[in-house]
mmCIF file of C-alpha atoms in Angstrom:
data_model
loop_
_atom_site.group_PDB
_atom_site.id
_atom_site.type_symbol
_atom_site.label_atom_id
_atom_site.label_comp_id
_atom_site.label_asym_id
_atom_site.label_seq_id
_atom_site.Cartn_x
_atom_site.Cartn_y
_atom_site.Cartn_z
ATOM 1 C CA MET U 1 -0.015 0.009 0.001
ATOM 2 C CA ASN U 2 1.535 3.301 -1.110
ATOM 3 C CA SER U 3 0.025 5.334 1.705
ATOM 4 C CA SER U 4 0.890 6.332 5.216
ATOM 5 C CA THR U 5 -1.334 6.578 8.251
ATOM 6 C CA VAL U 6 -0.994 7.395 11.850
ATOM 7 C CA LEU U 7 -3.681 7.002 14.524
ATOM 8 C CA ALA U 8 -2.644 9.235 17.291
ATOM 9 C CA LYS U 9 -3.953 11.939 19.685
ATOM 10 C CA PRO U 10 -4.030 15.392 17.980
ATOM 11 C CA LEU U 11 -0.814 17.358 18.560
ATOM 12 C CA THR U 12 -2.963 20.513 19.291
ATOM 13 C CA THR U 13 -6.484 21.027 20.509
ATOM 14 C CA GLY U 14 -8.883 20.631 17.600
ATOM 15 C CA ALA U 15 -6.334 19.180 15.214
ATOM 16 C CA TRP U 16 -7.136 16.367 12.880
ATOM 17 C CA GLN U 17 -7.442 13.240 14.868
ATOM 18 C CA GLU U 18 -6.265 11.032 12.049
ATOM 19 C CA GLU U 19 -4.195 11.905 8.957
ATOM 20 C CA LEU U 20 -3.873 9.398 6.100
ATOM 21 C CA VAL U 21 -1.639 10.512 3.240
ATOM 22 C CA PHE U 22 -2.039 8.820 -0.089
ATOM 23 C CA LEU U 23 0.682 8.725 -2.818
ATOM 24 C CA ASP U 24 -1.096 6.398 -5.316
ATOM 25 C CA GLY U 25 -4.307 7.010 -7.080
ATOM 26 C CA GLN U 26 -5.572 3.529 -7.069
ATOM 27 C CA ASP U 27 -5.052 3.210 -3.324
ATOM 28 C CA TYR U 28 -6.783 6.594 -2.818
ATOM 29 C CA PHE U 29 -9.893 5.781 -4.804
ATOM 30 C CA ASP U 30 -10.146 2.132 -3.529
ATOM 31 C CA SER U 31 -10.168 3.421 0.000
ATOM 32 C CA LEU U 32 -12.546 6.265 -0.760
ATOM 33 C CA ILE U 33 -15.019 3.869 -2.260
ATOM 34 C CA ALA U 34 -14.708 1.727 0.936
ATOM 35 C CA ASP U 35 -15.627 4.650 2.961
ATOM 36 C CA ILE U 36 -18.575 5.536 0.712
ATOM 37 C CA ASP U 37 -19.726 1.922 1.252
ATOM 38 C CA ARG U 38 -19.626 2.559 5.036
ATOM 39 C CA ALA U 39 -21.639 5.736 4.864
ATOM 40 C CA HIS U 40 -24.708 5.823 7.104
ATOM 41 C CA TYR U 41 -26.537 9.060 6.331
ATOM 42 C CA ARG U 42 -24.784 11.616 4.118
ATOM 43 C CA VAL U 43 -22.163 11.934 1.416
ATOM 44 C CA ARG U 44 -21.076 15.184 -0.060
ATOM 45 C CA LEU U 45 -18.760 15.071 -3.081
ATOM 46 C CA GLU U 46 -17.233 18.131 -4.826
ATOM 47 C CA THR U 47 -14.794 17.907 -7.743
ATOM 48 C CA TYR U 48 -13.409 20.032 -10.556
ATOM 49 C CA ILE U 49 -13.635 17.155 -13.037
ATOM 50 C CA PHE U 50 -16.130 14.255 -12.969
ATOM 51 C CA ALA U 51 -15.170 12.134 -15.995
ATOM 52 C CA PHE U 52 -17.619 9.489 -17.154
ATOM 53 C CA ASP U 53 -14.926 6.966 -17.539
ATOM 54 C CA ALA U 54 -14.165 3.658 -15.751
ATOM 55 C CA LEU U 55 -13.257 5.344 -12.547
ATOM 56 C CA GLY U 56 -16.114 7.728 -12.757
ATOM 57 C CA ARG U 57 -18.567 4.906 -13.201
ATOM 58 C CA ARG U 58 -17.046 3.140 -10.254
ATOM 59 C CA ILE U 59 -17.625 6.173 -8.086
ATOM 60 C CA ILE U 60 -21.194 6.553 -9.504
ATOM 61 C CA ALA U 61 -21.890 2.858 -8.559
ATOM 62 C CA ALA U 62 -20.634 3.412 -4.956
ATOM 63 C CA LEU U 63 -22.643 6.540 -4.555
ATOM 64 C CA GLY U 64 -25.607 4.715 -6.102
ATOM 65 C CA ARG U 65 -25.243 1.898 -3.488
ATOM 66 C CA ALA U 66 -25.170 4.495 -0.738
ATOM 67 C CA ALA U 67 -28.263 6.211 -2.086
ATOM 68 C CA SER U 68 -30.107 2.805 -2.120
ATOM 69 C CA ARG U 69 -29.395 2.422 1.500
ATOM 70 C CA GLY U 70 -31.150 5.707 2.176
ATOM 71 C CA VAL U 71 -27.965 7.805 2.386
ATOM 72 C CA LYS U 72 -28.430 11.395 1.205
ATOM 73 C CA VAL U 73 -25.949 12.026 -1.567
ATOM 74 C CA ARG U 74 -25.094 15.390 -3.145
ATOM 75 C CA VAL U 75 -22.506 15.884 -6.040
ATOM 76 C CA LEU U 76 -21.152 19.307 -7.057
ATOM 77 C CA MET U 77 -18.983 19.424 -10.131
ATOM 78 C CA ASP U 78 -17.492 22.482 -11.979
ATOM 79 C CA GLY U 79 -18.918 23.676 -15.181
ATOM 80 C CA ALA U 80 -15.640 23.980 -16.988
ATOM 81 C CA GLY U 81 -13.748 21.105 -15.589
ATOM 82 C CA SER U 82 -16.725 18.936 -16.089
ATOM 83 C CA SER U 83 -17.863 20.480 -19.327
ATOM 84 C CA ASP U 84 -19.039 17.003 -20.372
ATOM 85 C CA GLY U 85 -20.392 16.455 -16.946
ATOM 86 C CA HIS U 86 -23.990 15.795 -18.165
ATOM 87 C CA HIS U 87 -23.125 12.229 -18.807
ATOM 88 C CA ALA U 88 -22.145 11.646 -15.218
ATOM 89 C CA ALA U 89 -24.978 13.857 -13.943
ATOM 90 C CA ARG U 90 -27.477 11.812 -15.910
ATOM 91 C CA ALA U 91 -26.095 8.523 -14.471
ATOM 92 C CA LEU U 92 -26.108 9.894 -10.895
ATOM 93 C CA GLU U 93 -29.629 11.093 -11.175
ATOM 94 C CA GLN U 94 -30.735 7.644 -12.218
ATOM 95 C CA HIS U 95 -29.700 6.566 -8.705
ATOM 96 C CA GLY U 96 -31.799 9.366 -7.108
ATOM 97 C CA ILE U 97 -28.687 11.472 -6.415
ATOM 98 C CA ASP U 98 -28.828 15.250 -6.352
ATOM 99 C CA VAL U 99 -26.356 16.901 -8.817
ATOM 100 C CA LYS U 100 -25.476 20.520 -9.243
ATOM 101 C CA ILE U 101 -22.964 22.260 -11.597
ATOM 102 C CA PHE U 102 -20.762 25.229 -10.468
ATOM 103 C CA HIS U 103 -21.011 28.074 -12.983
ATOM 104 C CA PRO U 104 -21.951 26.323 -16.259
ATOM 105 C CA LEU U 105 -20.261 27.526 -19.352
ATOM 106 C CA PRO U 106 -22.635 29.932 -21.064
ATOM 107 C CA TRP U 107 -22.813 27.879 -24.229
ATOM 108 C CA LYS U 108 -23.600 24.624 -22.203
ATOM 109 C CA THR U 109 -27.234 25.316 -21.980
ATOM 110 C CA LYS U 110 -27.981 21.563 -21.131
ATOM 111 C CA HIS U 111 -26.197 22.254 -17.747
ATOM 112 C CA PHE U 112 -28.373 25.208 -16.799
ATOM 113 C CA ARG U 113 -30.995 23.131 -15.102
ATOM 114 C CA HIS U 114 -28.230 21.839 -12.662
ATOM 115 C CA ALA U 115 -26.829 25.235 -11.914
ATOM 116 C CA LEU U 116 -26.556 26.564 -8.410
ATOM 117 C CA ALA U 117 -27.929 29.861 -9.514
ATOM 118 C CA GLN U 118 -31.434 29.640 -10.734
ATOM 119 C CA GLY U 119 -33.978 32.125 -12.261
ATOM 120 C CA PRO U 120 -34.977 33.233 -15.784
ATOM 121 C CA LEU U 121 -32.762 32.072 -18.648
ATOM 122 C CA LEU U 122 -31.397 35.417 -19.514
ATOM 123 C CA VAL U 123 -30.569 36.176 -15.876
ATOM 124 C CA LYS U 124 -28.707 32.926 -15.529
ATOM 125 C CA LEU U 125 -26.943 33.495 -18.853
ATOM 126 C CA PHE U 126 -25.696 36.867 -17.760
ATOM 127 C CA TYR U 127 -24.539 35.506 -14.489
ATOM 128 C CA PHE U 128 -22.617 32.696 -16.017
ATOM 129 C CA ILE U 129 -20.893 35.114 -18.448
ATOM 130 C CA ARG U 130 -19.948 37.409 -15.630
ATOM 131 C CA GLU U 131 -18.598 34.529 -13.449
ATOM 132 C CA ILE U 132 -16.973 32.517 -16.251
ATOM 133 C CA ASN U 133 -13.416 33.053 -14.748
ATOM 134 C CA GLN U 134 -14.252 31.684 -11.329
ATOM 135 C CA ARG U 135 -14.111 27.896 -11.110
ATOM 136 C CA ASP U 136 -14.580 25.392 -8.313
ATOM 137 C CA HIS U 137 -11.268 23.782 -8.322
ATOM 138 C CA ARG U 138 -11.754 21.895 -4.891
ATOM 139 C CA LYS U 139 -11.579 18.161 -4.637
ATOM 140 C CA LEU U 140 -13.245 16.733 -1.605
ATOM 141 C CA CYS U 141 -15.609 14.114 -0.318
ATOM 142 C CA ILE U 142 -17.251 14.231 3.144
ATOM 143 C CA ILE U 143 -18.832 11.146 4.523
ATOM 144 C CA ASP U 144 -21.177 11.325 7.559
ATOM 145 C CA GLU U 145 -19.292 14.576 8.666
ATOM 146 C CA GLN U 146 -16.753 12.109 9.979
ATOM 147 C CA TRP U 147 -14.274 11.513 7.179
ATOM 148 C CA LEU U 148 -12.935 14.204 4.809
ATOM 149 C CA TRP U 149 -11.050 13.275 1.621
ATOM 150 C CA SER U 150 -9.185 15.863 -0.336
ATOM 151 C CA GLY U 151 -5.964 16.600 -2.294
ATOM 152 C CA SER U 152 -5.294 17.036 -5.917
ATOM 153 C CA LEU U 153 -7.255 14.064 -7.444
ATOM 154 C CA ASN U 154 -10.322 14.675 -9.635
ATOM 155 C CA ILE U 155 -12.804 11.897 -10.404
ATOM 156 C CA SER U 156 -10.834 10.789 -13.508
ATOM 157 C CA ALA U 157 -8.886 7.756 -14.471
ATOM 158 C CA THR U 158 -5.929 9.989 -15.504
ATOM 159 C CA HIS U 159 -4.985 9.813 -11.744
ATOM 160 C CA LEU U 160 -4.574 6.062 -11.726
ATOM 161 C CA PRO U 161 -1.482 4.136 -12.282
ATOM 162 C CA ARG U 162 -0.677 3.111 -16.031
ATOM 163 C CA ALA U 163 -0.633 -0.508 -14.954
ATOM 164 C CA VAL U 164 -4.430 -0.434 -14.431
ATOM 165 C CA GLY U 165 -5.083 1.749 -17.478
ATOM 166 C CA GLY U 166 -4.746 5.093 -15.957
ATOM 167 C CA GLY U 167 -2.786 8.104 -17.061
ATOM 168 C CA GLY U 168 0.064 7.674 -14.358
ATOM 169 C CA TRP U 169 -0.392 11.212 -13.057
ATOM 170 C CA ARG U 170 1.516 12.027 -9.791
ATOM 171 C CA ASP U 171 -0.820 13.307 -7.052
ATOM 172 C CA TYR U 172 -1.171 13.543 -3.366
ATOM 173 C CA GLY U 173 -4.349 12.639 -1.501
ATOM 174 C CA ILE U 174 -5.374 12.879 2.115
ATOM 175 C CA ARG U 175 -8.047 11.543 4.494
ATOM 176 C CA VAL U 176 -8.595 13.166 7.827
ATOM 177 C CA THR U 177 -10.977 12.934 10.715
ATOM 178 C CA GLY U 178 -11.823 15.450 13.413
ATOM 179 C CA SER U 179 -14.169 18.198 14.503
ATOM 180 C CA HIS U 180 -13.390 20.596 11.588
ATOM 181 C CA VAL U 181 -14.816 18.033 9.156
ATOM 182 C CA ALA U 182 -18.328 19.224 10.052
ATOM 183 C CA THR U 183 -17.287 22.808 9.454
ATOM 184 C CA ILE U 184 -16.020 22.112 5.966
ATOM 185 C CA ALA U 185 -19.153 20.193 5.298
ATOM 186 C CA GLY U 186 -20.932 23.420 6.150
ATOM 187 C CA HIS U 187 -18.962 25.193 3.588
ATOM 188 C CA PHE U 188 -20.135 22.675 0.990
ATOM 189 C CA ASP U 189 -23.692 23.378 2.047
ATOM 190 C CA HIS U 190 -23.007 27.095 1.731
ATOM 191 C CA LEU U 191 -22.150 26.657 -1.899
ATOM 192 C CA TRP U 192 -25.022 24.226 -2.563
ATOM 193 C CA GLU U 193 -27.672 26.441 -1.025
ATOM 194 C CA ARG U 194 -26.122 29.814 -1.795
ATOM 195 C CA ARG U 195 -26.293 31.043 1.730
ATOM 196 C CA PRO U 196 -23.882 32.822 4.073
ATOM 197 C CA VAL U 197 -20.958 30.706 5.266
ATOM 198 C CA LYS U 198 -19.427 30.357 8.779
ATOM 199 C CA LEU U 199 -15.662 29.833 8.204
ATOM 200 C CA GLY U 200 -14.959 28.208 11.537
ATOM 201 C CA ARG U 201 -12.109 28.526 14.050
ATOM 202 C CA GLY U 202 -9.921 26.007 12.280
ATOM 203 C CA LEU U 203 -9.513 28.324 9.255
ATOM 204 C CA PHE U 204 -5.818 28.899 8.497
ATOM 205 C CA LYS U 205 -4.795 26.738 11.465
ATOM 206 C CA PHE U 206 -6.024 23.327 10.231
ATOM 207 C CA TYR U 207 -7.299 24.183 6.652
ATOM 208 C CA LEU U 208 -7.026 26.908 4.211
ATOM 209 C CA ASN U 209 -10.177 27.838 2.322
ATOM 210 C CA ASN U 210 -10.867 30.851 0.010
ATOM 211 C CA ILE U 211 -14.663 30.426 -0.153
ATOM 212 C CA THR U 212 -15.242 34.094 0.650
ATOM 213 C CA ASP U 213 -13.457 37.246 -0.507
ATOM 214 C CA TRP U 214 -12.230 37.834 3.024
ATOM 215 C CA ALA U 215 -10.891 34.267 3.301
ATOM 216 C CA ARG U 216 -9.192 34.531 -0.089
ATOM 217 C CA ARG U 217 -7.356 37.727 0.959
ATOM 218 C CA HIS U 218 -6.236 36.300 4.331
ATOM 219 C CA LYS U 219 -5.140 33.035 2.767
ATOM 220 C CA ASN U 220 -2.913 34.797 0.233
ATOM 221 C CA ARG U 221 -1.584 37.048 2.991
ATOM 222 C CA LEU U 222 -0.873 34.057 5.217
ATOM 223 C CA LEU U 223 1.133 32.231 2.545
ATOM 224 C CA ILE U 224 3.192 35.329 1.858
ATOM 225 C CA ASN U 225 3.805 35.799 5.551
ATOM 226 C CA LYS U 226 4.746 32.182 5.885
ATOM 227 C CA ILE U 227 7.367 32.603 3.097
ATOM 228 C CA ALA U 228 8.561 35.800 4.674
ATOM 229 C CA ARG U 229 9.127 34.239 7.999
ATOM 230 C CA ALA U 230 10.636 30.940 6.758
ATOM 231 C CA LYS U 231 13.913 30.058 8.534
ATOM 232 C CA GLN U 232 15.040 26.714 7.159
ATOM 233 C CA ARG U 233 13.087 25.535 4.062
ATOM 234 C CA ILE U 234 10.490 26.273 1.536
ATOM 235 C CA TRP U 235 9.665 23.210 -0.684
ATOM 236 C CA ILE U 236 6.924 23.579 -3.274
ATOM 237 C CA THR U 237 5.381 21.023 -5.598
ATOM 238 C CA SER U 238 3.200 22.870 -8.099
ATOM 239 C CA ALA U 239 1.477 21.381 -11.219
ATOM 240 C CA TYR U 240 1.108 24.955 -12.683
ATOM 241 C CA PHE U 241 3.633 27.386 -11.510
ATOM 242 C CA ALA U 242 3.230 31.032 -12.671
ATOM 243 C CA PRO U 243 3.413 33.107 -9.426
ATOM 244 C CA SER U 244 2.582 36.718 -8.872
ATOM 245 C CA ASN U 245 5.390 39.285 -8.602
ATOM 246 C CA ARG U 246 4.699 39.420 -4.897
ATOM 247 C CA VAL U 247 5.176 35.681 -4.363
ATOM 248 C CA LEU U 248 8.331 35.706 -6.476
ATOM 249 C CA HIS U 249 9.775 38.652 -4.497
ATOM 250 C CA ALA U 250 8.936 36.903 -1.257
ATOM 251 C CA LEU U 251 10.736 33.671 -2.411
ATOM 252 C CA LYS U 252 13.823 35.552 -3.601
ATOM 253 C CA LYS U 253 13.982 37.535 -0.397
ATOM 254 C CA ALA U 254 13.759 34.296 1.622
ATOM 255 C CA ARG U 255 16.600 32.813 -0.407
ATOM 256 C CA ARG U 256 18.756 35.948 0.425
ATOM 257 C CA ARG U 257 18.289 34.779 4.171
ATOM 258 C CA ALA U 258 19.850 31.366 3.184
ATOM 259 C CA VAL U 259 16.511 29.533 3.182
ATOM 260 C CA ASP U 260 16.603 26.202 1.350
ATOM 261 C CA ILE U 261 14.153 26.730 -1.495
ATOM 262 C CA ARG U 262 13.332 23.888 -3.866
ATOM 263 C CA LEU U 263 10.648 23.832 -6.546
ATOM 264 C CA ILE U 264 9.287 20.784 -8.304
ATOM 265 C CA VAL U 265 7.267 21.340 -11.546
ATOM 266 C CA PRO U 266 6.210 19.077 -14.372
ATOM 267 C CA ARG U 267 8.294 18.653 -17.561
ATOM 268 C CA HIS U 268 5.130 17.571 -19.337
ATOM 269 C CA SER U 269 1.685 18.794 -18.523
ATOM 270 C CA ASP U 270 -1.958 18.256 -19.515
ATOM 271 C CA ILE U 271 -2.027 22.013 -20.402
ATOM 272 C CA SER U 272 0.648 21.874 -23.111
ATOM 273 C CA PHE U 273 1.917 25.455 -22.966
ATOM 274 C CA PHE U 274 2.238 25.562 -19.190
ATOM 275 C CA PRO U 275 5.780 24.090 -18.836
ATOM 276 C CA LEU U 276 7.079 26.730 -21.276
ATOM 277 C CA LEU U 277 5.270 29.406 -19.319
ATOM 278 C CA THR U 278 6.784 28.163 -16.143
ATOM 279 C CA SER U 279 10.273 28.051 -17.750
ATOM 280 C CA THR U 280 10.106 31.799 -18.275
ATOM 281 C CA TYR U 281 10.683 32.163 -14.484
ATOM 282 C CA TYR U 282 13.716 29.837 -14.491
ATOM 283 C CA VAL U 283 16.412 32.428 -15.081
ATOM 284 C CA ASP U 284 15.117 34.638 -12.402
ATOM 285 C CA LEU U 285 14.748 31.755 -9.883
ATOM 286 C CA LEU U 286 18.275 30.354 -10.717
ATOM 287 C CA ARG U 287 19.960 33.805 -10.271
ATOM 288 C CA ALA U 288 18.311 33.958 -6.797
ATOM 289 C CA GLY U 289 19.754 30.559 -5.920
ATOM 290 C CA ILE U 290 16.455 28.756 -5.957
ATOM 291 C CA ARG U 291 16.725 25.121 -7.005
ATOM 292 C CA VAL U 292 14.232 23.994 -9.731
ATOM 293 C CA PHE U 293 13.379 20.398 -10.655
ATOM 294 C CA GLU U 294 11.382 19.106 -13.604
ATOM 295 C CA TYR U 295 9.529 15.880 -12.849
ATOM 296 C CA ILE U 296 10.270 13.336 -15.537
ATOM 297 C CA PRO U 297 8.252 10.059 -15.144
ATOM 298 C CA GLY U 298 4.879 11.446 -16.055
ATOM 299 C CA ILE U 299 2.466 14.386 -15.491
ATOM 300 C CA LEU U 300 3.014 15.880 -12.088
ATOM 301 C CA HIS U 301 -0.474 17.088 -10.777
ATOM 302 C CA ALA U 302 0.316 17.211 -7.102
ATOM 303 C CA LYS U 303 0.156 20.469 -5.034
ATOM 304 C CA ALA U 304 2.112 20.540 -1.688
ATOM 305 C CA LEU U 305 3.910 23.094 0.369
ATOM 306 C CA LEU U 306 6.416 22.641 3.154
ATOM 307 C CA ILE U 307 7.607 25.754 4.952
ATOM 308 C CA ASP U 308 9.797 24.756 7.935
ATOM 309 C CA ASP U 309 7.296 22.684 9.986
ATOM 310 C CA PHE U 310 4.204 24.024 8.174
ATOM 311 C CA CYS U 311 2.949 21.380 5.616
ATOM 312 C CA LEU U 312 0.050 21.559 3.193
ATOM 313 C CA ILE U 313 -1.640 19.093 0.856
ATOM 314 C CA GLY U 314 -4.522 20.320 -1.336
ATOM 315 C CA SER U 315 -5.739 21.806 -4.593
ATOM 316 C CA THR U 316 -3.916 25.117 -4.729
ATOM 317 C CA ASN U 317 -1.294 25.811 -7.320
ATOM 318 C CA PHE U 318 1.216 28.607 -7.335
ATOM 319 C CA ASN U 319 -0.593 30.542 -10.066
ATOM 320 C CA HIS U 320 -2.973 33.404 -10.506
ATOM 321 C CA ARG U 321 -6.010 31.183 -10.973
ATOM 322 C CA SER U 322 -5.554 29.633 -7.472
ATOM 323 C CA PHE U 323 -4.698 32.837 -5.695
ATOM 324 C CA LEU U 324 -7.222 35.174 -7.386
ATOM 325 C CA HIS U 325 -10.087 33.199 -8.999
ATOM 326 C CA ASP U 326 -10.698 29.608 -8.192
ATOM 327 C CA LEU U 327 -12.195 28.018 -5.086
ATOM 328 C CA GLU U 328 -9.508 25.895 -3.403
ATOM 329 C CA LEU U 329 -9.152 23.733 -0.302
ATOM 330 C CA ASP U 330 -5.761 22.815 1.348
ATOM 331 C CA LEU U 331 -5.334 20.846 4.646
ATOM 332 C CA VAL U 332 -2.647 21.552 7.212
ATOM 333 C CA LEU U 333 -0.773 18.452 8.411
ATOM 334 C CA ASN U 334 -0.325 18.143 12.156
ATOM 335 C CA THR U 335 1.034 14.711 12.939
ATOM 336 C CA ALA U 336 4.752 14.145 12.685
ATOM 337 C CA HIS U 337 4.158 10.870 10.719
ATOM 338 C CA ALA U 338 2.062 12.655 8.004
ATOM 339 C CA LYS U 339 4.666 15.386 7.746
ATOM 340 C CA SER U 340 7.522 12.960 7.374
ATOM 341 C CA THR U 341 5.561 11.074 4.749
ATOM 342 C CA LEU U 342 5.047 14.247 2.715
ATOM 343 C CA GLU U 343 8.625 15.231 3.092
ATOM 344 C CA ALA U 344 9.941 11.763 2.053
ATOM 345 C CA SER U 345 7.599 11.894 -1.005
ATOM 346 C CA PHE U 346 8.959 15.261 -1.972
ATOM 347 C CA LEU U 347 12.491 13.919 -1.919
ATOM 348 C CA THR U 348 11.417 10.907 -3.899
ATOM 349 C CA ASP U 349 9.862 13.155 -6.557
ATOM 350 C CA MET U 350 12.953 15.232 -6.535
ATOM 351 C CA ASP U 351 15.187 12.250 -7.261
ATOM 352 C CA ALA U 352 12.832 11.387 -10.167
ATOM 353 C CA SER U 353 13.313 14.943 -11.572
ATOM 354 C CA GLN U 354 16.050 16.665 -13.515
ATOM 355 C CA GLU U 355 17.516 19.711 -11.744
ATOM 356 C CA ILE U 356 17.517 22.697 -13.993
ATOM 357 C CA SER U 357 20.719 24.736 -14.319
ATOM 358 C CA TYR U 358 22.017 27.233 -16.764
ATOM 359 C CA GLN U 359 23.736 24.369 -18.597
ATOM 360 C CA THR U 360 20.521 22.291 -18.844
ATOM 361 C CA LEU U 361 18.286 25.248 -19.660
ATOM 362 C CA ASN U 362 18.163 25.322 -23.359
ATOM 363 C CA TRP U 363 17.968 28.392 -25.527
ATOM 364 C CA PHE U 364 14.415 27.462 -26.757
ATOM 365 C CA LYS U 365 13.086 27.591 -23.220
ATOM 366 C CA ARG U 366 15.011 30.782 -22.453
ATOM 367 C CA LEU U 367 13.709 32.657 -25.416
ATOM 368 C CA SER U 368 10.530 30.912 -26.438
ATOM 369 C CA VAL U 369 7.788 33.359 -27.354
ATOM 370 C CA ILE U 370 5.356 30.547 -26.830
ATOM 371 C CA GLY U 371 6.100 30.755 -23.138
ATOM 372 C CA TRP U 372 6.201 34.500 -22.842
ATOM 373 C CA LEU U 373 2.883 35.069 -24.629
ATOM 374 C CA PRO U 374 0.767 33.308 -22.011
ATOM 375 C CA ARG U 375 2.794 35.041 -19.319
ATOM 376 C CA LEU U 376 1.255 38.204 -20.443
ATOM 377 C CA LEU U 377 -2.082 36.549 -19.785
ATOM 378 C CA ARG U 378 -1.147 34.915 -16.575
ATOM 379 C CA TYR U 379 -3.815 36.821 -14.525
ATOM 380 C CA TRP U 380 -6.397 34.402 -16.126
ATOM 381 C CA LEU U 381 -4.165 31.263 -15.981
#
């Protein structure tokens, strides 16, 4: 089993009571389905992508079994990530499962009846056009307000190992228990019912959420402050790295304090131009003494952050979309075992990567217009 778990007393009052870190997509989804099969009264599932592939159908079947036992099941998927989500939605509804779509694309009129926002057609159309740039990028499943599953894995076979017909993407997943699971369940209900949200006392201490404008501003400020106060290390795994000038400045300033900064990014991406966009930052990063690694074995989709003893796993990338537009969720690790698992995984991924230097940085990446053009549009990326 390519996962790590520790059952221990929380390190601090109110911390997660159990933290299970997953480093393998098949292990993650097999265990998630097992928990869904244990559900007694409620399952809330929220995802950016809900693919109607072999994995998607397995999840639908598990949710259907839960619904047949009288479990109340709600599924929220994003209108852009799940632009073909009507196939999954139709199959879910056949099991009596409630389905909603976050901000359907304006031209996907067949999604309108599932939209969170309701009203006259023209009113909805105007709203979807206005909000087209905000996406629900969160990936979570809450079962009986007891178990919270999250990380970087969508409902898509791309996250499964190649040996079982998947895409072999590299991801991190996490399952936690504790009192704050119910609070995050309330955040889901806020989105679903479009009502005011109570952020909870665990915000920024045990989880990072940007479900309100206030929370977004404070989350971004917290990350900048964490970078500014780092003393030993800043290790970043980011599938889509195109940071703001403020983040870049904070990283370079930390490096001047001799903080060990390492960045792992994908050499190949599902968004073909993104590695070239990321490479436009390389010279600046290398000059500052920041170590950069390109992950080789496959598509790196994981999102993780280690700043000294502060460790995060979630859905947030170091790009403008995550910081300014999309809804994200990240969980703070509290147990020493979970932290050491993430640290060891980072080092494993680093060993599977090629370190970038002036010698390995080819002229195409240094000068490529293909990379610099999207950088001009990075506010939307």
